[in-house]
mmCIF file of C-alpha atoms in Angstrom:
data_model
loop_
_atom_site.group_PDB
_atom_site.id
_atom_site.type_symbol
_atom_site.label_atom_id
_atom_site.label_comp_id
_atom_site.label_asym_id
_atom_site.label_seq_id
_atom_site.Cartn_x
_atom_site.Cartn_y
_atom_site.Cartn_z
ATOM 1 C CA UNK H 1 -77.726 16.810 -9.625
ATOM 2 C CA UNK H 2 -75.021 14.351 -8.466
ATOM 3 C CA UNK H 3 -75.686 12.144 -5.503
ATOM 4 C CA UNK H 4 -73.878 13.636 -2.490
ATOM 5 C CA UNK H 5 -73.533 10.226 -0.915
ATOM 6 C CA UNK H 6 -71.191 8.974 -3.649
ATOM 7 C CA UNK H 7 -67.433 9.167 -2.689
ATOM 8 C CA UNK H 8 -65.259 11.351 -4.837
ATOM 9 C CA UNK H 9 -62.410 9.779 -6.887
ATOM 10 C CA UNK H 10 -59.851 11.634 -4.781
ATOM 11 C CA UNK H 11 -61.156 10.322 -1.498
ATOM 12 C CA UNK H 12 -61.320 6.778 -2.894
ATOM 13 C CA UNK H 13 -57.682 6.973 -3.998
ATOM 14 C CA UNK H 14 -56.621 8.177 -0.555
ATOM 15 C CA UNK H 15 -58.523 5.367 1.110
ATOM 16 C CA UNK H 16 -56.724 2.834 -1.104
ATOM 17 C CA UNK H 17 -53.348 4.321 -0.166
ATOM 18 C CA UNK H 18 -54.199 4.002 3.497
ATOM 19 C CA UNK H 19 -55.168 0.364 3.094
ATOM 20 C CA UNK H 20 -51.946 -0.682 1.351
ATOM 21 C CA UNK H 21 -49.519 1.127 3.641
ATOM 22 C CA UNK H 22 -47.581 -1.411 5.757
ATOM 23 C CA UNK H 23 -47.882 -1.087 9.518
ATOM 24 C CA UNK H 24 -45.023 0.677 11.285
ATOM 25 C CA UNK H 25 -43.411 -1.647 13.859
ATOM 26 C CA UNK H 26 -43.039 -0.460 17.430
ATOM 27 C CA UNK H 27 -39.327 -1.356 17.433
ATOM 28 C CA UNK H 28 -37.943 -0.743 13.925
ATOM 29 C CA UNK H 29 -34.983 -2.883 12.886
ATOM 30 C CA UNK H 30 -31.754 -0.855 12.855
ATOM 31 C CA UNK H 31 -29.960 -0.342 9.578
ATOM 32 C CA UNK H 32 -27.318 -3.127 9.308
ATOM 33 C CA UNK H 33 -24.955 -0.669 7.647
ATOM 34 C CA UNK H 34 -24.841 1.426 10.826
ATOM 35 C CA UNK H 35 -22.857 -0.187 13.670
ATOM 36 C CA UNK H 36 -24.177 0.226 17.213
ATOM 37 C CA UNK H 37 -20.953 2.054 18.169
ATOM 38 C CA UNK H 38 -19.630 -0.679 20.376
ATOM 39 C CA UNK H 39 -21.830 -2.096 23.066
ATOM 40 C CA UNK H 40 -20.603 -5.012 25.145
ATOM 41 C CA UNK H 41 -19.928 -7.266 22.150
ATOM 42 C CA UNK H 42 -18.170 -4.471 20.290
ATOM 43 C CA UNK H 43 -15.778 -3.667 23.119
ATOM 44 C CA UNK H 44 -15.171 -7.372 23.786
ATOM 45 C CA UNK H 45 -14.272 -7.662 20.107
ATOM 46 C CA UNK H 46 -11.926 -4.718 20.605
ATOM 47 C CA UNK H 47 -10.275 -6.588 23.505
ATOM 48 C CA UNK H 48 -9.936 -9.697 21.340
ATOM 49 C CA UNK H 49 -8.355 -7.677 18.560
ATOM 50 C CA UNK H 50 -5.943 -6.131 21.055
ATOM 51 C CA UNK H 51 -4.843 -9.607 22.158
ATOM 52 C CA UNK H 52 -4.400 -10.580 18.516
ATOM 53 C CA UNK H 53 -2.162 -7.575 17.913
ATOM 54 C CA UNK H 54 -0.297 -8.313 21.151
ATOM 55 C CA UNK H 55 0.599 -11.800 19.940
ATOM 56 C CA UNK H 56 1.497 -10.852 16.371
ATOM 57 C CA UNK H 57 2.631 -7.295 15.744
ATOM 58 C CA UNK H 58 3.647 -6.939 19.403
ATOM 59 C CA UNK H 59 5.973 -9.900 19.034
ATOM 60 C CA UNK H 60 7.265 -8.518 15.750
ATOM 61 C CA UNK H 61 8.050 -5.225 17.502
ATOM 62 C CA UNK H 62 10.619 -7.135 19.553
ATOM 63 C CA UNK H 63 12.525 -8.445 16.532
ATOM 64 C CA UNK H 64 15.560 -6.441 17.607
ATOM 65 C CA UNK H 65 16.141 -9.084 20.300
ATOM 66 C CA UNK H 66 16.275 -11.835 17.674
ATOM 67 C CA UNK H 67 18.428 -9.736 15.340
ATOM 68 C CA UNK H 68 21.048 -9.243 18.068
ATOM 69 C CA UNK H 69 20.893 -12.867 19.262
ATOM 70 C CA UNK H 70 21.251 -14.310 15.761
ATOM 71 C CA UNK H 71 24.225 -12.041 15.024
ATOM 72 C CA UNK H 72 26.012 -13.244 18.157
ATOM 73 C CA UNK H 73 25.122 -16.967 18.094
ATOM 74 C CA UNK H 74 23.367 -19.087 15.470
ATOM 75 C CA UNK H 75 23.962 -16.851 12.446
ATOM 76 C CA UNK H 76 27.197 -15.094 13.370
ATOM 77 C CA UNK H 77 28.665 -15.981 9.959
ATOM 78 C CA UNK H 78 25.923 -13.981 8.228
ATOM 79 C CA UNK H 79 25.757 -10.216 7.842
ATOM 80 C CA UNK H 80 23.150 -8.144 9.649
ATOM 81 C CA UNK H 81 21.566 -7.466 6.262
ATOM 82 C CA UNK H 82 21.182 -11.203 5.586
ATOM 83 C CA UNK H 83 19.629 -11.733 9.008
ATOM 84 C CA UNK H 84 17.225 -8.838 8.564
ATOM 85 C CA UNK H 85 15.721 -10.658 5.571
ATOM 86 C CA UNK H 86 14.089 -13.061 8.042
ATOM 87 C CA UNK H 87 12.077 -10.221 9.526
ATOM 88 C CA UNK H 88 11.538 -8.508 6.174
ATOM 89 C CA UNK H 89 9.822 -11.651 4.873
ATOM 90 C CA UNK H 90 7.891 -11.960 8.114
ATOM 91 C CA UNK H 91 6.617 -8.396 7.886
ATOM 92 C CA UNK H 92 5.792 -8.654 4.167
ATOM 93 C CA UNK H 93 3.688 -11.770 4.758
ATOM 94 C CA UNK H 94 1.737 -10.016 7.493
ATOM 95 C CA UNK H 95 0.523 -7.583 4.829
ATOM 96 C CA UNK H 96 0.562 -9.543 1.543
ATOM 97 C CA UNK H 97 -2.234 -12.148 2.075
ATOM 98 C CA UNK H 98 -4.555 -9.509 3.518
ATOM 99 C CA UNK H 99 -6.737 -9.438 0.408
ATOM 100 C CA UNK H 100 -7.517 -13.158 0.717
ATOM 101 C CA UNK H 101 -7.930 -13.138 4.496
ATOM 102 C CA UNK H 102 -10.078 -10.004 4.342
ATOM 103 C CA UNK H 103 -12.363 -11.541 1.725
ATOM 104 C CA UNK H 104 -12.817 -14.682 3.853
ATOM 105 C CA UNK H 105 -13.680 -12.619 6.947
ATOM 106 C CA UNK H 106 -16.154 -10.533 4.916
ATOM 107 C CA UNK H 107 -17.882 -13.733 3.785
ATOM 108 C CA UNK H 108 -17.653 -16.258 6.619
ATOM 109 C CA UNK H 109 -16.588 -14.291 9.697
ATOM 110 C CA UNK H 110 -13.379 -14.548 11.766
ATOM 111 C CA UNK H 111 -13.301 -18.213 12.820
ATOM 112 C CA UNK H 112 -12.184 -19.816 9.499
ATOM 113 C CA UNK H 113 -9.132 -17.534 9.492
ATOM 114 C CA UNK H 114 -8.352 -17.335 13.210
ATOM 115 C CA UNK H 115 -8.176 -21.070 13.930
ATOM 116 C CA UNK H 116 -5.599 -22.193 11.320
ATOM 117 C CA UNK H 117 -3.559 -18.989 11.602
ATOM 118 C CA UNK H 118 -3.323 -19.213 15.397
ATOM 119 C CA UNK H 119 -2.136 -22.810 15.076
ATOM 120 C CA UNK H 120 0.409 -21.784 12.428
ATOM 121 C CA UNK H 121 1.845 -19.056 14.680
ATOM 122 C CA UNK H 122 2.447 -21.471 17.547
ATOM 123 C CA UNK H 123 3.697 -24.289 15.302
ATOM 124 C CA UNK H 124 6.157 -22.054 13.438
ATOM 125 C CA UNK H 125 7.724 -20.823 16.682
ATOM 126 C CA UNK H 126 8.118 -24.418 17.869
ATOM 127 C CA UNK H 127 9.903 -25.186 14.602
ATOM 128 C CA UNK H 128 12.076 -22.083 15.051
ATOM 129 C CA UNK H 129 13.291 -23.477 18.371
ATOM 130 C CA UNK H 130 14.521 -26.584 16.514
ATOM 131 C CA UNK H 131 16.153 -24.696 13.640
ATOM 132 C CA UNK H 132 19.930 -24.468 13.308
ATOM 133 C CA UNK H 133 20.346 -23.320 9.688
ATOM 134 C CA UNK H 134 19.614 -19.991 8.059
ATOM 135 C CA UNK H 135 17.058 -21.372 5.593
ATOM 136 C CA UNK H 136 15.259 -23.225 8.392
ATOM 137 C CA UNK H 137 14.826 -20.017 10.386
ATOM 138 C CA UNK H 138 13.654 -18.179 7.265
ATOM 139 C CA UNK H 139 10.991 -20.825 6.601
ATOM 140 C CA UNK H 140 9.838 -21.179 10.216
ATOM 141 C CA UNK H 141 10.041 -17.689 11.672
ATOM 142 C CA UNK H 142 9.898 -15.715 8.439
ATOM 143 C CA UNK H 143 7.377 -17.538 6.249
ATOM 144 C CA UNK H 144 5.398 -19.599 8.776
ATOM 145 C CA UNK H 145 4.938 -17.022 11.479
ATOM 146 C CA UNK H 146 4.458 -14.236 8.925
ATOM 147 C CA UNK H 147 1.518 -16.010 7.265
ATOM 148 C CA UNK H 148 -0.115 -16.913 10.568
ATOM 149 C CA UNK H 149 0.295 -13.429 11.986
ATOM 150 C CA UNK H 150 -1.091 -11.940 8.770
ATOM 151 C CA UNK H 151 -4.373 -13.776 9.231
ATOM 152 C CA UNK H 152 -4.716 -12.683 12.857
ATOM 153 C CA UNK H 153 -3.775 -9.107 11.939
ATOM 154 C CA UNK H 154 -6.340 -8.739 9.144
ATOM 155 C CA UNK H 155 -9.111 -10.479 11.076
ATOM 156 C CA UNK H 156 -8.657 -8.148 14.041
ATOM 157 C CA UNK H 157 -8.790 -5.059 11.832
ATOM 158 C CA UNK H 158 -11.930 -6.113 9.964
ATOM 159 C CA UNK H 159 -13.923 -7.353 12.963
ATOM 160 C CA UNK H 160 -13.289 -4.274 15.100
ATOM 161 C CA UNK H 161 -14.012 -2.018 12.130
ATOM 162 C CA UNK H 162 -17.476 -3.563 11.734
ATOM 163 C CA UNK H 163 -18.523 -2.482 15.227
ATOM 164 C CA UNK H 164 -17.542 1.195 15.113
ATOM 165 C CA UNK H 165 -17.868 4.258 12.863
ATOM 166 C CA UNK H 166 -17.926 7.453 14.932
ATOM 167 C CA UNK H 167 -15.408 6.062 17.440
ATOM 168 C CA UNK H 168 -13.480 3.998 14.929
ATOM 169 C CA UNK H 169 -10.183 5.825 15.487
ATOM 170 C CA UNK H 170 -10.343 5.379 19.260
ATOM 171 C CA UNK H 171 -11.394 1.725 18.970
ATOM 172 C CA UNK H 172 -8.588 0.958 16.540
ATOM 173 C CA UNK H 173 -6.108 2.843 18.725
ATOM 174 C CA UNK H 174 -7.020 0.611 21.656
ATOM 175 C CA UNK H 175 -6.906 -2.498 19.463
ATOM 176 C CA UNK H 176 -3.556 -1.725 17.868
ATOM 177 C CA UNK H 177 -2.307 -0.603 21.281
ATOM 178 C CA UNK H 178 -2.063 -4.309 22.074
ATOM 179 C CA UNK H 179 0.974 -4.430 19.791
ATOM 180 C CA UNK H 180 2.620 -1.671 21.835
ATOM 181 C CA UNK H 181 1.968 -3.548 25.072
ATOM 182 C CA UNK H 182 3.483 -6.627 23.446
ATOM 183 C CA UNK H 183 6.456 -4.575 22.343
ATOM 184 C CA UNK H 184 7.009 -3.535 25.965
ATOM 185 C CA UNK H 185 6.521 -6.965 27.528
ATOM 186 C CA UNK H 186 8.279 -9.196 24.998
ATOM 187 C CA UNK H 187 11.790 -7.643 25.262
ATOM 188 C CA UNK H 188 11.775 -8.191 29.042
ATOM 189 C CA UNK H 189 10.156 -11.612 28.728
ATOM 190 C CA UNK H 190 12.530 -12.841 26.019
ATOM 191 C CA UNK H 191 15.655 -11.630 27.785
ATOM 192 C CA UNK H 192 14.754 -12.996 31.236
ATOM 193 C CA UNK H 193 13.583 -16.383 29.947
ATOM 194 C CA UNK H 194 16.622 -16.729 27.669
ATOM 195 C CA UNK H 195 18.929 -16.193 30.644
ATOM 196 C CA UNK H 196 17.273 -19.119 32.449
ATOM 197 C CA UNK H 197 16.583 -21.697 29.725
ATOM 198 C CA UNK H 198 18.609 -20.576 26.703
ATOM 199 C CA UNK H 199 17.464 -19.467 23.271
ATOM 200 C CA UNK H 200 15.626 -22.656 22.263
ATOM 201 C CA UNK H 201 13.703 -22.820 25.539
ATOM 202 C CA UNK H 202 12.875 -19.132 25.297
ATOM 203 C CA UNK H 203 11.287 -19.592 21.868
ATOM 204 C CA UNK H 204 9.169 -22.503 23.150
ATOM 205 C CA UNK H 205 7.932 -20.521 26.147
ATOM 206 C CA UNK H 206 7.153 -17.669 23.769
ATOM 207 C CA UNK H 207 5.074 -20.048 21.638
ATOM 208 C CA UNK H 208 3.095 -21.044 24.746
ATOM 209 C CA UNK H 209 2.636 -17.416 25.796
ATOM 210 C CA UNK H 210 1.436 -16.397 22.338
ATOM 211 C CA UNK H 211 -0.817 -19.456 22.090
ATOM 212 C CA UNK H 212 -2.669 -18.495 25.280
ATOM 213 C CA UNK H 213 -3.217 -14.945 24.011
ATOM 214 C CA UNK H 214 -4.514 -16.222 20.659
ATOM 215 C CA UNK H 215 -6.970 -18.637 22.289
ATOM 216 C CA UNK H 216 -8.473 -15.728 24.233
ATOM 217 C CA UNK H 217 -8.547 -13.620 21.065
ATOM 218 C CA UNK H 218 -10.314 -16.427 19.181
ATOM 219 C CA UNK H 219 -13.253 -16.449 21.602
ATOM 220 C CA UNK H 220 -13.535 -12.662 21.960
ATOM 221 C CA UNK H 221 -13.420 -11.652 18.289
ATOM 222 C CA UNK H 222 -16.782 -11.648 16.537
ATOM 223 C CA UNK H 223 -18.221 -10.319 13.296
ATOM 224 C CA UNK H 224 -21.210 -7.975 13.457
ATOM 225 C CA UNK H 225 -22.465 -8.903 9.981
ATOM 226 C CA UNK H 226 -23.950 -12.378 9.277
ATOM 227 C CA UNK H 227 -22.088 -14.938 7.130
ATOM 228 C CA UNK H 228 -22.714 -14.950 3.376
ATOM 229 C CA UNK H 229 -22.193 -17.330 0.483
ATOM 230 C CA UNK H 230 -18.882 -17.166 -1.348
ATOM 231 C CA UNK H 231 -19.249 -15.224 -4.595
ATOM 232 C CA UNK H 232 -16.657 -16.558 -7.041
ATOM 233 C CA UNK H 233 -17.270 -13.613 -9.376
ATOM 234 C CA UNK H 234 -15.929 -11.136 -6.807
ATOM 235 C CA UNK H 235 -12.145 -10.672 -6.862
ATOM 236 C CA UNK H 236 -10.151 -10.563 -3.636
ATOM 237 C CA UNK H 237 -8.389 -7.375 -4.747
ATOM 238 C CA UNK H 238 -10.699 -4.476 -5.553
ATOM 239 C CA UNK H 239 -8.859 -2.528 -8.263
ATOM 240 C CA UNK H 240 -11.764 -0.084 -8.587
ATOM 241 C CA UNK H 241 -10.623 1.475 -5.314
ATOM 242 C CA UNK H 242 -7.692 3.038 -7.158
ATOM 243 C CA UNK H 243 -10.125 5.103 -9.222
ATOM 244 C CA UNK H 244 -10.754 7.086 -6.045
ATOM 245 C CA UNK H 245 -7.997 9.653 -5.861
ATOM 246 C CA UNK H 246 -7.969 9.728 -2.055
ATOM 247 C CA UNK H 247 -7.432 5.982 -1.726
ATOM 248 C CA UNK H 248 -4.856 5.865 -4.531
ATOM 249 C CA UNK H 249 -2.699 8.624 -3.028
ATOM 250 C CA UNK H 250 -3.046 7.144 0.457
ATOM 251 C CA UNK H 251 -1.923 3.697 -0.714
ATOM 252 C CA UNK H 252 0.992 5.170 -2.676
ATOM 253 C CA UNK H 253 2.123 7.300 0.258
ATOM 254 C CA UNK H 254 1.881 4.343 2.637
ATOM 255 C CA UNK H 255 4.011 2.297 0.249
ATOM 256 C CA UNK H 256 6.886 4.756 0.668
ATOM 257 C CA UNK H 257 6.330 5.050 4.433
ATOM 258 C CA UNK H 258 6.724 1.287 4.782
ATOM 259 C CA UNK H 259 10.239 1.476 3.340
ATOM 260 C CA UNK H 260 11.540 2.802 6.630
ATOM 261 C CA UNK H 261 8.812 2.558 9.263
ATOM 262 C CA UNK H 262 10.128 -0.610 10.925
ATOM 263 C CA UNK H 263 13.858 0.066 10.498
ATOM 264 C CA UNK H 264 14.337 1.480 14.029
ATOM 265 C CA UNK H 265 12.561 -1.528 15.557
ATOM 266 C CA UNK H 266 15.013 -3.798 13.751
ATOM 267 C CA UNK H 267 18.350 -1.999 14.044
ATOM 268 C CA UNK H 268 18.053 0.247 17.121
ATOM 269 C CA UNK H 269 19.525 -2.244 19.658
ATOM 270 C CA UNK H 270 22.385 -3.272 17.336
ATOM 271 C CA UNK H 271 23.168 0.356 16.549
ATOM 272 C CA UNK H 272 23.225 1.229 20.251
ATOM 273 C CA UNK H 273 25.616 -1.646 21.016
ATOM 274 C CA UNK H 274 27.988 -0.487 18.278
ATOM 275 C CA UNK H 275 27.892 2.986 19.822
ATOM 276 C CA UNK H 276 29.042 1.656 23.191
ATOM 277 C CA UNK H 277 25.723 1.466 25.023
ATOM 278 C CA UNK H 278 25.400 -1.207 27.711
ATOM 279 C CA UNK H 279 23.641 -4.320 26.454
ATOM 280 C CA UNK H 280 20.885 -4.174 29.075
ATOM 281 C CA UNK H 281 19.895 -0.632 28.059
ATOM 282 C CA UNK H 282 20.279 -1.330 24.334
ATOM 283 C CA UNK H 283 17.846 -4.240 24.512
ATOM 284 C CA UNK H 284 15.282 -2.171 26.376
ATOM 285 C CA UNK H 285 15.298 0.594 23.770
ATOM 286 C CA UNK H 286 12.680 -1.490 21.957
ATOM 287 C CA UNK H 287 10.520 -1.451 25.084
ATOM 288 C CA UNK H 288 10.902 2.338 25.285
ATOM 289 C CA UNK H 289 9.830 2.770 21.652
ATOM 290 C CA UNK H 290 6.758 0.617 22.181
ATOM 291 C CA UNK H 291 5.778 2.197 25.500
ATOM 292 C CA UNK H 292 5.752 5.563 23.766
ATOM 293 C CA UNK H 293 3.879 4.167 20.761
ATOM 294 C CA UNK H 294 1.019 3.032 23.029
ATOM 295 C CA UNK H 295 0.099 6.684 23.533
ATOM 296 C CA UNK H 296 0.750 7.287 19.840
ATOM 297 C CA UNK H 297 -1.788 4.607 18.935
ATOM 298 C CA UNK H 298 -4.651 5.792 21.152
ATOM 299 C CA UNK H 299 -4.356 9.598 21.286
ATOM 300 C CA UNK H 300 -4.012 10.279 17.525
ATOM 301 C CA UNK H 301 -6.800 7.776 16.838
ATOM 302 C CA UNK H 302 -9.162 9.675 19.115
ATOM 303 C CA UNK H 303 -8.069 12.990 17.589
ATOM 304 C CA UNK H 304 -8.705 11.516 14.134
ATOM 305 C CA UNK H 305 -12.347 10.913 15.097
ATOM 306 C CA UNK H 306 -12.658 14.669 15.591
ATOM 307 C CA UNK H 307 -10.478 16.312 12.910
ATOM 308 C CA UNK H 308 -10.145 13.617 10.232
ATOM 309 C CA UNK H 309 -7.959 10.546 9.903
ATOM 310 C CA UNK H 310 -5.987 11.691 6.879
ATOM 311 C CA UNK H 311 -5.013 14.935 8.620
ATOM 312 C CA UNK H 312 -3.657 13.028 11.603
ATOM 313 C CA UNK H 313 -1.750 10.414 9.611
ATOM 314 C CA UNK H 314 -0.051 13.076 7.472
ATOM 315 C CA UNK H 315 1.068 14.984 10.570
ATOM 316 C CA UNK H 316 2.309 11.873 12.390
ATOM 317 C CA UNK H 317 4.251 10.666 9.339
ATOM 318 C CA UNK H 318 5.877 14.089 8.942
ATOM 319 C CA UNK H 319 7.101 14.177 12.540
ATOM 320 C CA UNK H 320 8.307 10.553 12.307
ATOM 321 C CA UNK H 321 10.508 11.608 9.382
ATOM 322 C CA UNK H 322 11.811 14.590 11.343
ATOM 323 C CA UNK H 323 12.718 12.285 14.249
ATOM 324 C CA UNK H 324 14.707 9.970 11.966
ATOM 325 C CA UNK H 325 16.526 12.785 10.166
ATOM 326 C CA UNK H 326 17.304 14.907 13.224
ATOM 327 C CA UNK H 327 17.705 12.392 16.066
ATOM 328 C CA UNK H 328 18.615 8.964 14.642
ATOM 329 C CA UNK H 329 20.803 9.498 11.582
ATOM 330 C CA UNK H 330 23.188 11.976 13.330
ATOM 331 C CA UNK H 331 24.061 9.156 15.760
ATOM 332 C CA UNK H 332 26.671 7.919 13.259
ATOM 333 C CA UNK H 333 28.539 11.206 13.594
ATOM 334 C CA UNK H 334 28.017 11.952 17.277
ATOM 335 C CA UNK H 335 27.003 8.941 19.365
ATOM 336 C CA UNK H 336 24.882 9.736 22.407
ATOM 337 C CA UNK H 337 23.013 7.301 24.619
ATOM 338 C CA UNK H 338 20.624 9.989 25.805
ATOM 339 C CA UNK H 339 20.026 11.011 22.190
ATOM 340 C CA UNK H 340 18.952 7.473 21.277
ATOM 341 C CA UNK H 341 16.580 7.329 24.242
ATOM 342 C CA UNK H 342 15.011 10.642 23.198
ATOM 343 C CA UNK H 343 14.671 9.330 19.647
ATOM 344 C CA UNK H 344 13.001 6.145 20.915
ATOM 345 C CA UNK H 345 10.391 8.178 22.802
ATOM 346 C CA UNK H 346 9.678 10.678 20.009
ATOM 347 C CA UNK H 347 9.673 8.160 17.168
ATOM 348 C CA UNK H 348 7.570 5.685 19.119
ATOM 349 C CA UNK H 349 4.810 8.229 19.661
ATOM 350 C CA UNK H 350 4.551 9.621 16.135
ATOM 351 C CA UNK H 351 5.067 6.339 14.276
ATOM 352 C CA UNK H 352 2.440 4.661 16.445
ATOM 353 C CA UNK H 353 -0.399 6.400 14.648
ATOM 354 C CA UNK H 354 0.324 4.790 11.278
ATOM 355 C CA UNK H 355 -1.121 1.330 11.952
ATOM 356 C CA UNK H 356 -3.955 2.480 14.225
ATOM 357 C CA UNK H 357 -5.346 4.943 11.639
ATOM 358 C CA UNK H 358 -4.720 2.631 8.681
ATOM 359 C CA UNK H 359 -8.094 0.885 8.827
ATOM 360 C CA UNK H 360 -10.225 4.034 9.390
ATOM 361 C CA UNK H 361 -8.583 5.611 6.338
ATOM 362 C CA UNK H 362 -9.312 2.529 4.209
ATOM 363 C CA UNK H 363 -12.909 2.402 5.438
ATOM 364 C CA UNK H 364 -13.570 5.820 3.903
ATOM 365 C CA UNK H 365 -13.504 4.206 0.444
ATOM 366 C CA UNK H 366 -16.310 1.650 0.722
ATOM 367 C CA UNK H 367 -19.004 -0.049 2.795
ATOM 368 C CA UNK H 368 -18.802 -2.219 5.898
ATOM 369 C CA UNK H 369 -19.813 -5.288 3.888
ATOM 370 C CA UNK H 370 -16.566 -5.068 1.865
ATOM 371 C CA UNK H 371 -14.274 -3.721 4.580
ATOM 372 C CA UNK H 372 -12.050 -6.801 4.378
ATOM 373 C CA UNK H 373 -11.505 -6.329 0.634
ATOM 374 C CA UNK H 374 -10.684 -2.663 1.149
ATOM 375 C CA UNK H 375 -8.099 -3.368 3.840
ATOM 376 C CA UNK H 376 -6.716 -6.356 1.928
ATOM 377 C CA UNK H 377 -6.255 -4.345 -1.262
ATOM 378 C CA UNK H 378 -4.397 -1.676 0.672
ATOM 379 C CA UNK H 379 -2.224 -4.270 2.424
ATOM 380 C CA UNK H 380 -1.296 -5.795 -0.919
ATOM 381 C CA UNK H 381 0.181 -2.454 -1.994
ATOM 382 C CA UNK H 382 2.281 -1.837 1.104
ATOM 383 C CA UNK H 383 3.462 -5.466 1.229
ATOM 384 C CA UNK H 384 5.562 -4.784 -1.883
ATOM 385 C CA UNK H 385 7.638 -2.295 0.105
#
């Protein structure tokens, strides 16, 4: 008869399992792939990103002031199409280096990109104030400022995106809303300062103004993920993203949207002047567009958190097209000041969603650790437009 005091094999195995199980900590470490949905540091980062957008895309939203000024003064011997190339290059360089800047932010955090790019923005505007030739303005304002603004732009997108998931649309709407505030303030600022100190002085004061905003942005922006070592085997552009049908169609559609998205910001004041509108009102059309786009940045972003980002961006792009076809293009056949103001309000709201929902749409195709590569790959596509 077996000894009843001997432990059974089953009970021995269970005892061994109990002895090798690790203790459960009282405060388990949160999953690094899940952001804390803001917190103080997250919302401070959002404020820093908003200042970055204010100083870069917000300034670019006021390019109509420079277009009109160049046509009437420094570059009056050049066509409006030639002058617009300055801002086309500037805009393209905001998007094009995104893959490199995004990869650097993914690896080392925001500081290695923010510091040199902030300096380049201020330096290029100082050089613009000294420029008298077309090629000099292209190099300073087009190439120099475009590259600097591109670094600030990408860094702001990536850093804010690391802190939010469920409220990502709202957070990005607030962040990108800084560009709308800049688009409201800069037309007034540029016009008033230019009346007092002339064009060259205005550009220098603008450089100082932007420099202050970028210093504040530098200290507020922070990465949630720790720095890593540079992996030379990882490419800056992630071509595997295009195997995902959703990302591929989104990038292709955005490419075509970029063909005309910024056209009203560039030509609206000049078009209004040709139609007989008073110069003071024509200049402030840009401010009207951007004031309306502030609501278009935040509200659709918050709605996107609830109903889906792709649904919102498709709807906003559709209504932006309707505004151009029905309110702006007929201006050539029947000029109306009130019609242009209505267009500025409608187009500003619906076009505002494009940039604010851009990053949440890209983030659907990968992890937080490679968010910079995802955004950079997407930016490389739309830069070609």
